[in-house]
DNA sequence: TATGCTCTGCGTCATAACTA
DNA sequence: TAGTTATGACGCAGAGCATA
């Protein structure tokens, strides 16, 4: 067979998990890594037991919110980066498959020519 | 050059999915 | 089951481009 062996097996782990569930064969691009390191400038909270006044509670709530927003900001950046990578991966796969398809069509035409009975 | 349109990236919120 | 993370959706701002 003249099927080119250039079918990419480069499927990276790049499809959203729910997408993977939908299509059944797409890889996932969700990479859950343990995030132990805090971003720079983040100060760990005082233990809840050490909070007393309503003002302290309010400050703690504000601090928690800012920490959450910062984490989510970083998560969103990373998510977008992975998504772009995933799309690039899909686009290159499309390009490869288009070339492969073209070759197969050409091969089919050649075989048709060879096999078709000559009618004079 | 001013204006409108499109594209791209960002921050935030809501929520699904996951983990301890 | 509460807390955490990943991601879709939305709105905003800035850059680049066409065109009147």
mmCIF file with all atom_site columns, C-alpha atoms (C1' of nucleotides) in Angstrom:
data_model
loop_
_atom_site.group_PDB
_atom_site.id
_atom_site.type_symbol
_atom_site.label_atom_id
_atom_site.label_alt_id
_atom_site.label_comp_id
_atom_site.label_asym_id
_atom_site.label_entity_id
_atom_site.label_seq_id
_atom_site.pdbx_PDB_ins_code
_atom_site.Cartn_x
_atom_site.Cartn_y
_atom_site.Cartn_z
_atom_site.occupancy
_atom_site.B_iso_or_equiv
_atom_site.pdbx_formal_charge
_atom_site.auth_seq_id
_atom_site.auth_comp_id
_atom_site.auth_asym_id
_atom_site.auth_atom_id
_atom_site.pdbx_PDB_model_num
ATOM 1   C CA    . UNK A 1 1   ? 0.000   0.000  0.000   1.00 0.00 ? 1   UNK A CA    1
ATOM 2   C CA    . UNK A 1 2   ? 1.108   3.501  -0.700  1.00 0.00 ? 2   UNK A CA    1
ATOM 3   C CA    . UNK A 1 3   ? -0.507  4.964  2.342   1.00 0.00 ? 3   UNK A CA    1
ATOM 4   C CA    . UNK A 1 4   ? 1.925   7.410  3.727   1.00 0.00 ? 4   UNK A CA    1
ATOM 5   C CA    . UNK A 1 5   ? 2.911   6.717  7.239   1.00 0.00 ? 5   UNK A CA    1
ATOM 6   C CA    . UNK A 1 6   ? 2.974   10.344 8.120   1.00 0.00 ? 6   UNK A CA    1
ATOM 7   C CA    . UNK A 1 7   ? -0.178  10.286 10.127  1.00 0.00 ? 7   UNK A CA    1
ATOM 8   C CA    . UNK A 1 8   ? 0.787   12.314 13.121  1.00 0.00 ? 8   UNK A CA    1
ATOM 9   C CA    . UNK A 1 9   ? 0.714   10.582 16.414  1.00 0.00 ? 9   UNK A CA    1
ATOM 10  C CA    . UNK A 1 10  ? 1.655   13.833 17.985  1.00 0.00 ? 10  UNK A CA    1
ATOM 11  C CA    . UNK A 1 11  ? -1.638  14.191 19.769  1.00 0.00 ? 11  UNK A CA    1
ATOM 12  C CA    . UNK A 1 12  ? -0.699  16.094 22.823  1.00 0.00 ? 12  UNK A CA    1
ATOM 13  C CA    . UNK A 1 13  ? -2.814  16.110 25.919  1.00 0.00 ? 13  UNK A CA    1
ATOM 14  C CA    . UNK A 1 14  ? -4.592  19.167 24.810  1.00 0.00 ? 14  UNK A CA    1
ATOM 15  C CA    . UNK A 1 15  ? -8.362  18.949 24.570  1.00 0.00 ? 15  UNK A CA    1
ATOM 16  C CA    . UNK A 1 16  ? -10.681 20.226 27.243  1.00 0.00 ? 16  UNK A CA    1
ATOM 17  C CA    . UNK A 1 17  ? -11.895 17.283 29.238  1.00 0.00 ? 17  UNK A CA    1
ATOM 18  C CA    . UNK A 1 18  ? -15.526 17.929 28.408  1.00 0.00 ? 18  UNK A CA    1
ATOM 19  C CA    . UNK A 1 19  ? -14.636 18.221 24.712  1.00 0.00 ? 19  UNK A CA    1
ATOM 20  C CA    . UNK A 1 20  ? -12.935 14.867 24.930  1.00 0.00 ? 20  UNK A CA    1
ATOM 21  C CA    . UNK A 1 21  ? -16.077 13.448 26.393  1.00 0.00 ? 21  UNK A CA    1
ATOM 22  C CA    . UNK A 1 22  ? -18.072 14.914 23.540  1.00 0.00 ? 22  UNK A CA    1
ATOM 23  C CA    . UNK A 1 23  ? -15.919 13.720 20.664  1.00 0.00 ? 23  UNK A CA    1
ATOM 24  C CA    . UNK A 1 24  ? -14.731 10.525 22.195  1.00 0.00 ? 24  UNK A CA    1
ATOM 25  C CA    . UNK A 1 25  ? -11.338 10.540 20.528  1.00 0.00 ? 25  UNK A CA    1
ATOM 26  C CA    . UNK A 1 26  ? -9.797  13.916 21.142  1.00 0.00 ? 26  UNK A CA    1
ATOM 27  C CA    . UNK A 1 27  ? -7.086  14.176 23.704  1.00 0.00 ? 27  UNK A CA    1
ATOM 28  C CA    . UNK A 1 28  ? -7.410  16.343 26.721  1.00 0.00 ? 28  UNK A CA    1
ATOM 29  C CA    . UNK A 1 29  ? -5.332  19.459 27.227  1.00 0.00 ? 29  UNK A CA    1
ATOM 30  C CA    . UNK A 1 30  ? -6.137  19.784 30.837  1.00 0.00 ? 30  UNK A CA    1
ATOM 31  C CA    . UNK A 1 31  ? -3.017  19.277 32.843  1.00 0.00 ? 31  UNK A CA    1
ATOM 32  C CA    . UNK A 1 32  ? -3.545  19.377 36.541  1.00 0.00 ? 32  UNK A CA    1
ATOM 33  C CA    . UNK A 1 33  ? -0.284  20.069 38.220  1.00 0.00 ? 33  UNK A CA    1
ATOM 34  C CA    . UNK A 1 34  ? 0.086   20.392 41.932  1.00 0.00 ? 34  UNK A CA    1
ATOM 35  C CA    . UNK A 1 35  ? 0.503   24.071 42.633  1.00 0.00 ? 35  UNK A CA    1
ATOM 36  C CA    . UNK A 1 36  ? 2.366   24.360 45.846  1.00 0.00 ? 36  UNK A CA    1
ATOM 37  C CA    . UNK A 1 37  ? 4.285   27.530 45.081  1.00 0.00 ? 37  UNK A CA    1
ATOM 38  C CA    . UNK A 1 38  ? 2.484   30.777 45.693  1.00 0.00 ? 38  UNK A CA    1
ATOM 39  C CA    . UNK A 1 39  ? 2.971   33.661 43.264  1.00 0.00 ? 39  UNK A CA    1
ATOM 40  C CA    . UNK A 1 40  ? 5.404   36.297 44.292  1.00 0.00 ? 40  UNK A CA    1
ATOM 41  C CA    . UNK A 1 41  ? 4.137   38.777 46.821  1.00 0.00 ? 41  UNK A CA    1
ATOM 42  C CA    . UNK A 1 42  ? 1.558   36.466 48.296  1.00 0.00 ? 42  UNK A CA    1
ATOM 43  C CA    . UNK A 1 43  ? 1.656   36.333 52.029  1.00 0.00 ? 43  UNK A CA    1
ATOM 44  C CA    . UNK A 1 44  ? 0.093   33.414 53.786  1.00 0.00 ? 44  UNK A CA    1
ATOM 45  C CA    . UNK A 1 45  ? -2.901  34.236 55.939  1.00 0.00 ? 45  UNK A CA    1
ATOM 46  C CA    . UNK A 1 46  ? -2.797  34.371 59.642  1.00 0.00 ? 46  UNK A CA    1
ATOM 47  C CA    . UNK A 1 47  ? -4.542  31.404 61.152  1.00 0.00 ? 47  UNK A CA    1
ATOM 48  C CA    . UNK A 1 48  ? -8.314  32.014 61.459  1.00 0.00 ? 48  UNK A CA    1
ATOM 49  C CA    . UNK A 1 49  ? -8.080  31.512 65.174  1.00 0.00 ? 49  UNK A CA    1
ATOM 50  C CA    . UNK A 1 50  ? -6.003  34.659 65.508  1.00 0.00 ? 50  UNK A CA    1
ATOM 51  C CA    . UNK A 1 51  ? -8.675  36.917 64.003  1.00 0.00 ? 51  UNK A CA    1
ATOM 52  C CA    . UNK A 1 52  ? -10.767 38.950 66.364  1.00 0.00 ? 52  UNK A CA    1
ATOM 53  C CA    . UNK A 1 53  ? -12.276 42.248 65.323  1.00 0.00 ? 53  UNK A CA    1
ATOM 54  C CA    . UNK A 1 54  ? -14.755 42.725 62.455  1.00 0.00 ? 54  UNK A CA    1
ATOM 55  C CA    . UNK A 1 55  ? -12.105 44.832 60.771  1.00 0.00 ? 55  UNK A CA    1
ATOM 56  C CA    . UNK A 1 56  ? -9.648  41.975 60.880  1.00 0.00 ? 56  UNK A CA    1
ATOM 57  C CA    . UNK A 1 57  ? -12.280 39.670 59.470  1.00 0.00 ? 57  UNK A CA    1
ATOM 58  C CA    . UNK A 1 58  ? -12.979 42.131 56.664  1.00 0.00 ? 58  UNK A CA    1
ATOM 59  C CA    . UNK A 1 59  ? -9.275  42.414 55.888  1.00 0.00 ? 59  UNK A CA    1
ATOM 60  C CA    . UNK A 1 60  ? -8.976  38.676 55.836  1.00 0.00 ? 60  UNK A CA    1
ATOM 61  C CA    . UNK A 1 61  ? -11.924 38.413 53.446  1.00 0.00 ? 61  UNK A CA    1
ATOM 62  C CA    . UNK A 1 62  ? -10.391 41.033 51.177  1.00 0.00 ? 62  UNK A CA    1
ATOM 63  C CA    . UNK A 1 63  ? -7.043  39.301 51.249  1.00 0.00 ? 63  UNK A CA    1
ATOM 64  C CA    . UNK A 1 64  ? -8.652  35.964 50.408  1.00 0.00 ? 64  UNK A CA    1
ATOM 65  C CA    . UNK A 1 65  ? -10.517 37.510 47.511  1.00 0.00 ? 65  UNK A CA    1
ATOM 66  C CA    . UNK A 1 66  ? -7.384  39.117 46.117  1.00 0.00 ? 66  UNK A CA    1
ATOM 67  C CA    . UNK A 1 67  ? -5.529  35.855 46.405  1.00 0.00 ? 67  UNK A CA    1
ATOM 68  C CA    . UNK A 1 68  ? -8.333  34.033 44.636  1.00 0.00 ? 68  UNK A CA    1
ATOM 69  C CA    . UNK A 1 69  ? -8.458  36.622 41.854  1.00 0.00 ? 69  UNK A CA    1
ATOM 70  C CA    . UNK A 1 70  ? -4.706  36.447 41.386  1.00 0.00 ? 70  UNK A CA    1
ATOM 71  C CA    . UNK A 1 71  ? -4.751  32.665 41.218  1.00 0.00 ? 71  UNK A CA    1
ATOM 72  C CA    . UNK A 1 72  ? -7.623  32.707 38.770  1.00 0.00 ? 72  UNK A CA    1
ATOM 73  C CA    . UNK A 1 73  ? -5.849  35.327 36.656  1.00 0.00 ? 73  UNK A CA    1
ATOM 74  C CA    . UNK A 1 74  ? -2.856  33.040 36.346  1.00 0.00 ? 74  UNK A CA    1
ATOM 75  C CA    . UNK A 1 75  ? -5.080  30.029 35.711  1.00 0.00 ? 75  UNK A CA    1
ATOM 76  C CA    . UNK A 1 76  ? -6.859  31.880 32.915  1.00 0.00 ? 76  UNK A CA    1
ATOM 77  C CA    . UNK A 1 77  ? -3.544  32.817 31.288  1.00 0.00 ? 77  UNK A CA    1
ATOM 78  C CA    . UNK A 1 78  ? -2.365  29.237 31.432  1.00 0.00 ? 78  UNK A CA    1
ATOM 79  C CA    . UNK A 1 79  ? -5.687  27.968 30.131  1.00 0.00 ? 79  UNK A CA    1
ATOM 80  C CA    . UNK A 1 80  ? -5.514  30.315 27.149  1.00 0.00 ? 80  UNK A CA    1
ATOM 81  C CA    . UNK A 1 81  ? -1.947  29.339 26.424  1.00 0.00 ? 81  UNK A CA    1
ATOM 82  C CA    . UNK A 1 82  ? -2.906  25.651 26.394  1.00 0.00 ? 82  UNK A CA    1
ATOM 83  C CA    . UNK A 1 83  ? -5.926  26.341 24.226  1.00 0.00 ? 83  UNK A CA    1
ATOM 84  C CA    . UNK A 1 84  ? -3.806  28.161 21.636  1.00 0.00 ? 84  UNK A CA    1
ATOM 85  C CA    . UNK A 1 85  ? -1.391  25.264 21.623  1.00 0.00 ? 85  UNK A CA    1
ATOM 86  C CA    . UNK A 1 86  ? -4.276  22.855 21.180  1.00 0.00 ? 86  UNK A CA    1
ATOM 87  C CA    . UNK A 1 87  ? -5.658  24.816 18.232  1.00 0.00 ? 87  UNK A CA    1
ATOM 88  C CA    . UNK A 1 88  ? -2.216  24.941 16.612  1.00 0.00 ? 88  UNK A CA    1
ATOM 89  C CA    . UNK A 1 89  ? -1.940  21.214 17.055  1.00 0.00 ? 89  UNK A CA    1
ATOM 90  C CA    . UNK A 1 90  ? -5.327  20.672 15.410  1.00 0.00 ? 90  UNK A CA    1
ATOM 91  C CA    . UNK A 1 91  ? -4.425  22.969 12.518  1.00 0.00 ? 91  UNK A CA    1
ATOM 92  C CA    . UNK A 1 92  ? -1.226  21.126 11.794  1.00 0.00 ? 92  UNK A CA    1
ATOM 93  C CA    . UNK A 1 93  ? -3.099  17.845 11.941  1.00 0.00 ? 93  UNK A CA    1
ATOM 94  C CA    . UNK A 1 94  ? -5.605  19.174 9.429   1.00 0.00 ? 94  UNK A CA    1
ATOM 95  C CA    . UNK A 1 95  ? -2.748  20.135 7.125   1.00 0.00 ? 95  UNK A CA    1
ATOM 96  C CA    . UNK A 1 96  ? -1.229  16.669 7.352   1.00 0.00 ? 96  UNK A CA    1
ATOM 97  C CA    . UNK A 1 97  ? -4.564  14.963 6.724   1.00 0.00 ? 97  UNK A CA    1
ATOM 98  C CA    . UNK A 1 98  ? -5.274  17.188 3.728   1.00 0.00 ? 98  UNK A CA    1
ATOM 99  C CA    . UNK A 1 99  ? -1.990  16.190 2.134   1.00 0.00 ? 99  UNK A CA    1
ATOM 100 C CA    . UNK A 1 100 ? -2.693  12.554 2.915   1.00 0.00 ? 100 UNK A CA    1
ATOM 101 C CA    . UNK A 1 101 ? -6.161  12.817 1.422   1.00 0.00 ? 101 UNK A CA    1
ATOM 102 C CA    . UNK A 1 102 ? -4.818  14.378 -1.729  1.00 0.00 ? 102 UNK A CA    1
ATOM 103 C CA    . UNK A 1 103 ? -2.290  11.580 -2.149  1.00 0.00 ? 103 UNK A CA    1
ATOM 104 C CA    . UNK A 1 104 ? -4.969  8.937  -1.694  1.00 0.00 ? 104 UNK A CA    1
ATOM 105 C CA    . UNK A 1 105 ? -7.185  10.567 -4.288  1.00 0.00 ? 105 UNK A CA    1
ATOM 106 C CA    . UNK A 1 106 ? -4.300  10.621 -6.750  1.00 0.00 ? 106 UNK A CA    1
ATOM 107 C CA    . UNK A 1 107 ? -3.548  6.993  -6.027  1.00 0.00 ? 107 UNK A CA    1
ATOM 108 C CA    . UNK A 1 108 ? -7.173  6.088  -6.574  1.00 0.00 ? 108 UNK A CA    1
ATOM 109 C CA    . UNK A 1 109 ? -7.180  7.806  -9.947  1.00 0.00 ? 109 UNK A CA    1
ATOM 110 C CA    . UNK A 1 110 ? -4.019  5.955  -10.957 1.00 0.00 ? 110 UNK A CA    1
ATOM 111 C CA    . UNK A 1 111 ? -5.516  2.613  -9.983  1.00 0.00 ? 111 UNK A CA    1
ATOM 112 C CA    . UNK A 1 112 ? -8.696  3.430  -11.858 1.00 0.00 ? 112 UNK A CA    1
ATOM 113 C CA    . UNK A 1 113 ? -6.666  4.122  -14.967 1.00 0.00 ? 113 UNK A CA    1
ATOM 114 C CA    . UNK A 1 114 ? -4.799  0.861  -14.617 1.00 0.00 ? 114 UNK A CA    1
ATOM 115 C CA    . UNK A 1 115 ? -7.827  -1.266 -13.902 1.00 0.00 ? 115 UNK A CA    1
ATOM 116 C CA    . UNK A 1 116 ? -10.370 0.216  -16.272 1.00 0.00 ? 116 UNK A CA    1
ATOM 117 C CA    . UNK A 1 117 ? -10.952 -1.932 -19.383 1.00 0.00 ? 117 UNK A CA    1
ATOM 118 C CA    . UNK A 1 118 ? -9.664  -0.312 -22.532 1.00 0.00 ? 118 UNK A CA    1
ATOM 119 C CA    . UNK A 1 119 ? -12.556 0.373  -24.940 1.00 0.00 ? 119 UNK A CA    1
ATOM 120 C CA    . UNK A 1 120 ? -11.531 1.353  -28.472 1.00 0.00 ? 120 UNK A CA    1
ATOM 121 C "C1'" . DT  B 2 1   ? -6.926  62.038 9.237   1.00 0.00 ? 1   DT  B "C1'" 1
ATOM 122 C "C1'" . DA  B 2 2   ? -11.125 60.552 11.598  1.00 0.00 ? 2   DA  B "C1'" 1
ATOM 123 C "C1'" . DT  B 2 3   ? -14.076 56.715 11.993  1.00 0.00 ? 3   DT  B "C1'" 1
ATOM 124 C "C1'" . DG  B 2 4   ? -15.839 52.184 12.125  1.00 0.00 ? 4   DG  B "C1'" 1
ATOM 125 C "C1'" . DC  B 2 5   ? -14.752 47.314 12.109  1.00 0.00 ? 5   DC  B "C1'" 1
ATOM 126 C "C1'" . DT  B 2 6   ? -12.291 43.155 13.367  1.00 0.00 ? 6   DT  B "C1'" 1
ATOM 127 C "C1'" . DC  B 2 7   ? -8.999  40.714 16.054  1.00 0.00 ? 7   DC  B "C1'" 1
ATOM 128 C "C1'" . DT  B 2 8   ? -6.557  39.646 20.150  1.00 0.00 ? 8   DT  B "C1'" 1
ATOM 129 C "C1'" . DG  B 2 9   ? -5.504  39.489 24.892  1.00 0.00 ? 9   DG  B "C1'" 1
ATOM 130 C "C1'" . DC  B 2 10  ? -6.854  40.392 29.494  1.00 0.00 ? 10  DC  B "C1'" 1
ATOM 131 C "C1'" . DG  B 2 11  ? -9.515  40.249 33.970  1.00 0.00 ? 11  DG  B "C1'" 1
ATOM 132 C "C1'" . DT  B 2 12  ? -13.456 38.649 36.149  1.00 0.00 ? 12  DT  B "C1'" 1
ATOM 133 C "C1'" . DC  B 2 13  ? -17.429 35.771 37.184  1.00 0.00 ? 13  DC  B "C1'" 1
ATOM 134 C "C1'" . DA  B 2 14  ? -20.001 31.459 37.216  1.00 0.00 ? 14  DA  B "C1'" 1
ATOM 135 C "C1'" . DT  B 2 15  ? -19.829 26.852 37.286  1.00 0.00 ? 15  DT  B "C1'" 1
ATOM 136 C "C1'" . DA  B 2 16  ? -18.400 22.162 36.084  1.00 0.00 ? 16  DA  B "C1'" 1
ATOM 137 C "C1'" . DA  B 2 17  ? -15.002 18.928 37.424  1.00 0.00 ? 17  DA  B "C1'" 1
ATOM 138 C "C1'" . DC  B 2 18  ? -11.898 17.311 40.535  1.00 0.00 ? 18  DC  B "C1'" 1
ATOM 139 C "C1'" . DT  B 2 19  ? -9.514  16.365 45.194  1.00 0.00 ? 19  DT  B "C1'" 1
ATOM 140 C "C1'" . DA  B 2 20  ? -8.693  15.625 50.059  1.00 0.00 ? 20  DA  B "C1'" 1
ATOM 141 C "C1'" . DT  C 3 1   ? -18.734 17.912 51.228  1.00 0.00 ? 1   DT  C "C1'" 1
ATOM 142 C "C1'" . DA  C 3 2   ? -15.927 22.048 51.287  1.00 0.00 ? 2   DA  C "C1'" 1
ATOM 143 C "C1'" . DG  C 3 3   ? -12.178 23.797 48.907  1.00 0.00 ? 3   DG  C "C1'" 1
ATOM 144 C "C1'" . DT  C 3 4   ? -9.548  24.161 44.599  1.00 0.00 ? 4   DT  C "C1'" 1
ATOM 145 C "C1'" . DT  C 3 5   ? -8.733  24.280 39.693  1.00 0.00 ? 5   DT  C "C1'" 1
ATOM 146 C "C1'" . DA  C 3 6   ? -9.954  24.604 34.718  1.00 0.00 ? 6   DA  C "C1'" 1
ATOM 147 C "C1'" . DT  C 3 7   ? -12.608 26.661 31.441  1.00 0.00 ? 7   DT  C "C1'" 1
ATOM 148 C "C1'" . DG  C 3 8   ? -16.610 29.002 28.944  1.00 0.00 ? 8   DG  C "C1'" 1
ATOM 149 C "C1'" . DA  C 3 9   ? -18.727 33.460 28.636  1.00 0.00 ? 9   DA  C "C1'" 1
ATOM 150 C "C1'" . DC  C 3 10  ? -18.734 38.330 28.883  1.00 0.00 ? 10  DC  C "C1'" 1
ATOM 151 C "C1'" . DG  C 3 11  ? -17.154 43.005 28.625  1.00 0.00 ? 11  DG  C "C1'" 1
ATOM 152 C "C1'" . DC  C 3 12  ? -13.317 46.125 27.933  1.00 0.00 ? 12  DC  C "C1'" 1
ATOM 153 C "C1'" . DA  C 3 13  ? -9.133  48.157 25.851  1.00 0.00 ? 13  DA  C "C1'" 1
ATOM 154 C "C1'" . DG  C 3 14  ? -5.689  48.608 22.418  1.00 0.00 ? 14  DG  C "C1'" 1
ATOM 155 C "C1'" . DA  C 3 15  ? -3.724  47.563 17.795  1.00 0.00 ? 15  DA  C "C1'" 1
ATOM 156 C "C1'" . DG  C 3 16  ? -4.172  47.104 12.913  1.00 0.00 ? 16  DG  C "C1'" 1
ATOM 157 C "C1'" . DC  C 3 17  ? -6.672  47.882 8.725   1.00 0.00 ? 17  DC  C "C1'" 1
ATOM 158 C "C1'" . DA  C 3 18  ? -9.954  49.704 5.231   1.00 0.00 ? 18  DA  C "C1'" 1
ATOM 159 C "C1'" . DT  C 3 19  ? -12.322 53.594 3.557   1.00 0.00 ? 19  DT  C "C1'" 1
ATOM 160 C "C1'" . DA  C 3 20  ? -14.710 57.873 3.135   1.00 0.00 ? 20  DA  C "C1'" 1
#
